[in-house]
């Protein structure tokens, strides 16, 4: 047998001083050219493929190569064991996924029946400002696919619907025996399931899934904001091959309020007062989410002054308590005056010091006004 065996370097078409990358490249070319997938029922190509594989397995192993260089084929007999298919651990490194080579020698076989988690779903829900503050419970209808109840997702009728795959006899993979090579591939007929549908389920037409509207109750906690995502565990798309379903994310959009504006957990609103109220101080009734509040504005309030009502803001979604409500004062100058009012202002004008110096930008003034 050894007498007719071709020289390994000759098989790969390389010189005896070829380096490792050159060896790999030469082998790759040959293996691609003679691969059984590309040459069905071609025994000559199959022989060449095996020959190249054997040559590469020896020459890519420095120890075996040294032995071969010294003693030829003879040297590899006995303990060295000639060609060892398991030496091909880096086979898939060379070819990647080109032929599904992970299956080639039975090692690192990918399991196409692996359980897969279902996809996550997103559901956009718009709620009122008040609902964000108080929280609420709503029922939503989520369109999604569900495993068909009639066939439990198999896609086949219960009675005689599934039959053992004739191609792989239920193993889910097909085995090519080629002397020293064992090529395992996922069965193309049943996609590795080992069974094929003979009588498709009448409900889902063989898909195994049906489109449904699922009613779900969503508990929205107080304090949610625009963009808050609520996760409903395992309410997403069903998983494959017995895997768990994905999650459903309810993404909230909170409608704006005509009076109150939210910043983090605080609320802000603006209350107009007239110059007399600003000068003398005032008490203003403000309808808040906690009922009517009497807001005390101190004497000499400037426009932009703020009154802080502690604990009347939004509930904190993370943590406890609530934010604050900031009432911003907007001093309005009357634009229409009666003759009497005009007279009074004229009297004021005589007594008040004239203000005609331009402003000097002062940070301290702003800070002072912020908390009064
Ligand atoms: Zn099959
Ligand atoms: Zn079905």
PDB file of N, CA, C and O in Angstrom, residues 2 7 16 38 50 66 69 93 96 101 137 142 144 151 157 180 226 250 265-266 268 282 299 306 333 337-338 359:
ATOM      1  N   UNK A   2       1.929   1.196   0.855  1.00  0.00           N
ATOM      2  CA  UNK A   2       2.793   2.356   0.927  1.00  0.00           C
ATOM      3  C   UNK A   2       3.556   2.604  -0.364  1.00  0.00           C
ATOM      4  O   UNK A   2       3.938   3.727  -0.644  1.00  0.00           O
ATOM      5  N   UNK A   7       3.598  11.022  -2.431  1.00  0.00           N
ATOM      6  CA  UNK A   7       4.290  11.876  -1.477  1.00  0.00           C
ATOM      7  C   UNK A   7       3.356  13.003  -1.008  1.00  0.00           C
ATOM      8  O   UNK A   7       2.651  13.617  -1.801  1.00  0.00           O
ATOM      9  N   UNK A  16       9.178  21.121  -0.275  1.00  0.00           N
ATOM     10  CA  UNK A  16       9.447  20.544   1.041  1.00  0.00           C
ATOM     11  C   UNK A  16       9.741  21.599   2.102  1.00  0.00           C
ATOM     12  O   UNK A  16       9.709  21.323   3.292  1.00  0.00           O
ATOM     13  N   UNK A  38     -19.179  19.433  -3.569  1.00  0.00           N
ATOM     14  CA  UNK A  38     -19.053  20.042  -4.887  1.00  0.00           C
ATOM     15  C   UNK A  38     -18.921  19.002  -5.991  1.00  0.00           C
ATOM     16  O   UNK A  38     -19.015  19.340  -7.168  1.00  0.00           O
ATOM     17  N   UNK A  50      -9.691  13.040   0.204  1.00  0.00           N
ATOM     18  CA  UNK A  50      -9.184  12.298   1.360  1.00  0.00           C
ATOM     19  C   UNK A  50      -7.650  12.325   1.394  1.00  0.00           C
ATOM     20  O   UNK A  50      -7.042  12.466   2.446  1.00  0.00           O
ATOM     21  N   UNK A  66       8.152  16.043  10.867  1.00  0.00           N
ATOM     22  CA  UNK A  66       9.571  15.725  11.039  1.00  0.00           C
ATOM     23  C   UNK A  66       9.807  14.233  10.813  1.00  0.00           C
ATOM     24  O   UNK A  66      10.764  13.817  10.139  1.00  0.00           O
ATOM     25  N   UNK A  69       9.376  13.539   7.107  1.00  0.00           N
ATOM     26  CA  UNK A  69      10.517  14.028   6.340  1.00  0.00           C
ATOM     27  C   UNK A  69      11.695  13.057   6.431  1.00  0.00           C
ATOM     28  O   UNK A  69      12.444  12.875   5.481  1.00  0.00           O
ATOM     29  N   UNK A  93     -11.495  26.170  11.439  1.00  0.00           N
ATOM     30  CA  UNK A  93     -10.771  27.438  11.371  1.00  0.00           C
ATOM     31  C   UNK A  93     -10.412  27.761   9.936  1.00  0.00           C
ATOM     32  O   UNK A  93     -10.408  28.901   9.508  1.00  0.00           O
ATOM     33  N   UNK A  96     -14.197  27.893   8.021  1.00  0.00           N
ATOM     34  CA  UNK A  96     -15.334  28.612   8.553  1.00  0.00           C
ATOM     35  C   UNK A  96     -16.588  27.810   8.324  1.00  0.00           C
ATOM     36  O   UNK A  96     -16.585  26.587   8.431  1.00  0.00           O
ATOM     37  N   UNK A 101     -18.716  22.778   8.156  1.00  0.00           N
ATOM     38  CA  UNK A 101     -17.659  21.825   8.432  1.00  0.00           C
ATOM     39  C   UNK A 101     -17.592  21.382   9.875  1.00  0.00           C
ATOM     40  O   UNK A 101     -16.890  20.457  10.200  1.00  0.00           O
ATOM     41  N   UNK A 137     -53.887  50.646  36.343  1.00  0.00           N
ATOM     42  CA  UNK A 137     -53.853  49.293  35.829  1.00  0.00           C
ATOM     43  C   UNK A 137     -54.679  49.277  34.551  1.00  0.00           C
ATOM     44  O   UNK A 137     -55.845  49.660  34.577  1.00  0.00           O
ATOM     45  N   UNK A 142     -52.170  42.694  22.850  1.00  0.00           N
ATOM     46  CA  UNK A 142     -50.887  42.605  22.169  1.00  0.00           C
ATOM     47  C   UNK A 142     -50.959  41.576  21.046  1.00  0.00           C
ATOM     48  O   UNK A 142     -51.237  40.409  21.285  1.00  0.00           O
ATOM     49  N   UNK A 144     -49.455  38.986  18.687  1.00  0.00           N
ATOM     50  CA  UNK A 144     -48.231  38.180  18.673  1.00  0.00           C
ATOM     51  C   UNK A 144     -48.551  36.792  18.136  1.00  0.00           C
ATOM     52  O   UNK A 144     -49.708  36.446  17.925  1.00  0.00           O
ATOM     53  N   UNK A 151     -52.067  21.773  17.669  1.00  0.00           N
ATOM     54  CA  UNK A 151     -50.967  20.836  17.421  1.00  0.00           C
ATOM     55  C   UNK A 151     -49.801  21.050  18.378  1.00  0.00           C
ATOM     56  O   UNK A 151     -48.738  20.440  18.216  1.00  0.00           O
ATOM     57  N   UNK A 157     -51.078  17.279  12.433  1.00  0.00           N
ATOM     58  CA  UNK A 157     -52.245  16.703  13.101  1.00  0.00           C
ATOM     59  C   UNK A 157     -51.777  15.672  14.121  1.00  0.00           C
ATOM     60  O   UNK A 157     -50.761  14.994  13.922  1.00  0.00           O
ATOM     61  N   UNK A 180     -11.802   6.531   6.102  1.00  0.00           N
ATOM     62  CA  UNK A 180     -11.448   7.075   7.410  1.00  0.00           C
ATOM     63  C   UNK A 180     -12.277   8.292   7.791  1.00  0.00           C
ATOM     64  O   UNK A 180     -12.204   8.773   8.902  1.00  0.00           O
ATOM     65  N   UNK A 226     -42.153  59.648  30.618  1.00  0.00           N
ATOM     66  CA  UNK A 226     -42.020  59.416  29.192  1.00  0.00           C
ATOM     67  C   UNK A 226     -40.852  58.472  28.939  1.00  0.00           C
ATOM     68  O   UNK A 226     -39.757  58.706  29.431  1.00  0.00           O
ATOM     69  N   UNK A 250     -43.442  47.239  27.604  1.00  0.00           N
ATOM     70  CA  UNK A 250     -44.431  48.284  27.399  1.00  0.00           C
ATOM     71  C   UNK A 250     -43.698  49.615  27.563  1.00  0.00           C
ATOM     72  O   UNK A 250     -43.151  49.908  28.629  1.00  0.00           O
ATOM     73  N   UNK A 265     -38.374  64.363  39.107  1.00  0.00           N
ATOM     74  CA  UNK A 265     -39.519  64.074  39.969  1.00  0.00           C
ATOM     75  C   UNK A 265     -40.234  65.335  40.433  1.00  0.00           C
ATOM     76  O   UNK A 265     -41.177  65.264  41.221  1.00  0.00           O
ATOM     77  N   UNK A 266     -39.773  66.486  39.961  1.00  0.00           N
ATOM     78  CA  UNK A 266     -40.406  67.745  40.374  1.00  0.00           C
ATOM     79  C   UNK A 266     -41.403  68.214  39.326  1.00  0.00           C
ATOM     80  O   UNK A 266     -41.292  67.906  38.145  1.00  0.00           O
ATOM     81  N   UNK A 268     -43.443  71.731  37.847  1.00  0.00           N
ATOM     82  CA  UNK A 268     -43.305  73.184  37.761  1.00  0.00           C
ATOM     83  C   UNK A 268     -44.565  73.766  37.149  1.00  0.00           C
ATOM     84  O   UNK A 268     -45.145  73.177  36.232  1.00  0.00           O
ATOM     85  N   UNK A 282     -48.798  88.205  48.415  1.00  0.00           N
ATOM     86  CA  UNK A 282     -50.141  87.733  48.102  1.00  0.00           C
ATOM     87  C   UNK A 282     -50.304  86.277  48.500  1.00  0.00           C
ATOM     88  O   UNK A 282     -49.334  85.553  48.730  1.00  0.00           O
ATOM     89  N   UNK A 299     -43.699  89.556  50.209  1.00  0.00           N
ATOM     90  CA  UNK A 299     -43.618  90.958  49.769  1.00  0.00           C
ATOM     91  C   UNK A 299     -42.459  91.161  48.806  1.00  0.00           C
ATOM     92  O   UNK A 299     -41.404  90.561  48.972  1.00  0.00           O
ATOM     93  N   UNK A 306     -39.701  81.984  42.890  1.00  0.00           N
ATOM     94  CA  UNK A 306     -40.253  80.634  42.971  1.00  0.00           C
ATOM     95  C   UNK A 306     -40.681  80.295  44.388  1.00  0.00           C
ATOM     96  O   UNK A 306     -39.982  80.631  45.338  1.00  0.00           O
ATOM     97  N   UNK A 333     -47.634  93.363  34.406  1.00  0.00           N
ATOM     98  CA  UNK A 333     -47.894  94.794  34.487  1.00  0.00           C
ATOM     99  C   UNK A 333     -49.236  95.067  33.813  1.00  0.00           C
ATOM    100  O   UNK A 333     -49.454  94.592  32.701  1.00  0.00           O
ATOM    101  N   UNK A 337     -55.506 100.703  32.287  1.00  0.00           N
ATOM    102  CA  UNK A 337     -55.767 101.272  33.609  1.00  0.00           C
ATOM    103  C   UNK A 337     -56.972 102.207  33.545  1.00  0.00           C
ATOM    104  O   UNK A 337     -57.157 102.928  32.548  1.00  0.00           O
ATOM    105  N   UNK A 338     -57.760 102.186  34.596  1.00  0.00           N
ATOM    106  CA  UNK A 338     -58.836 103.194  34.696  1.00  0.00           C
ATOM    107  C   UNK A 338     -58.172 104.522  35.070  1.00  0.00           C
ATOM    108  O   UNK A 338     -56.978 104.559  35.416  1.00  0.00           O
ATOM    109  N   UNK A 359     -29.086  96.497  33.943  1.00  0.00           N
ATOM    110  CA  UNK A 359     -28.796  95.361  34.819  1.00  0.00           C
ATOM    111  C   UNK A 359     -27.345  94.963  34.781  1.00  0.00           C
ATOM    112  O   UNK A 359     -26.714  94.982  33.741  1.00  0.00           O
TER     113      UNK A 359
END
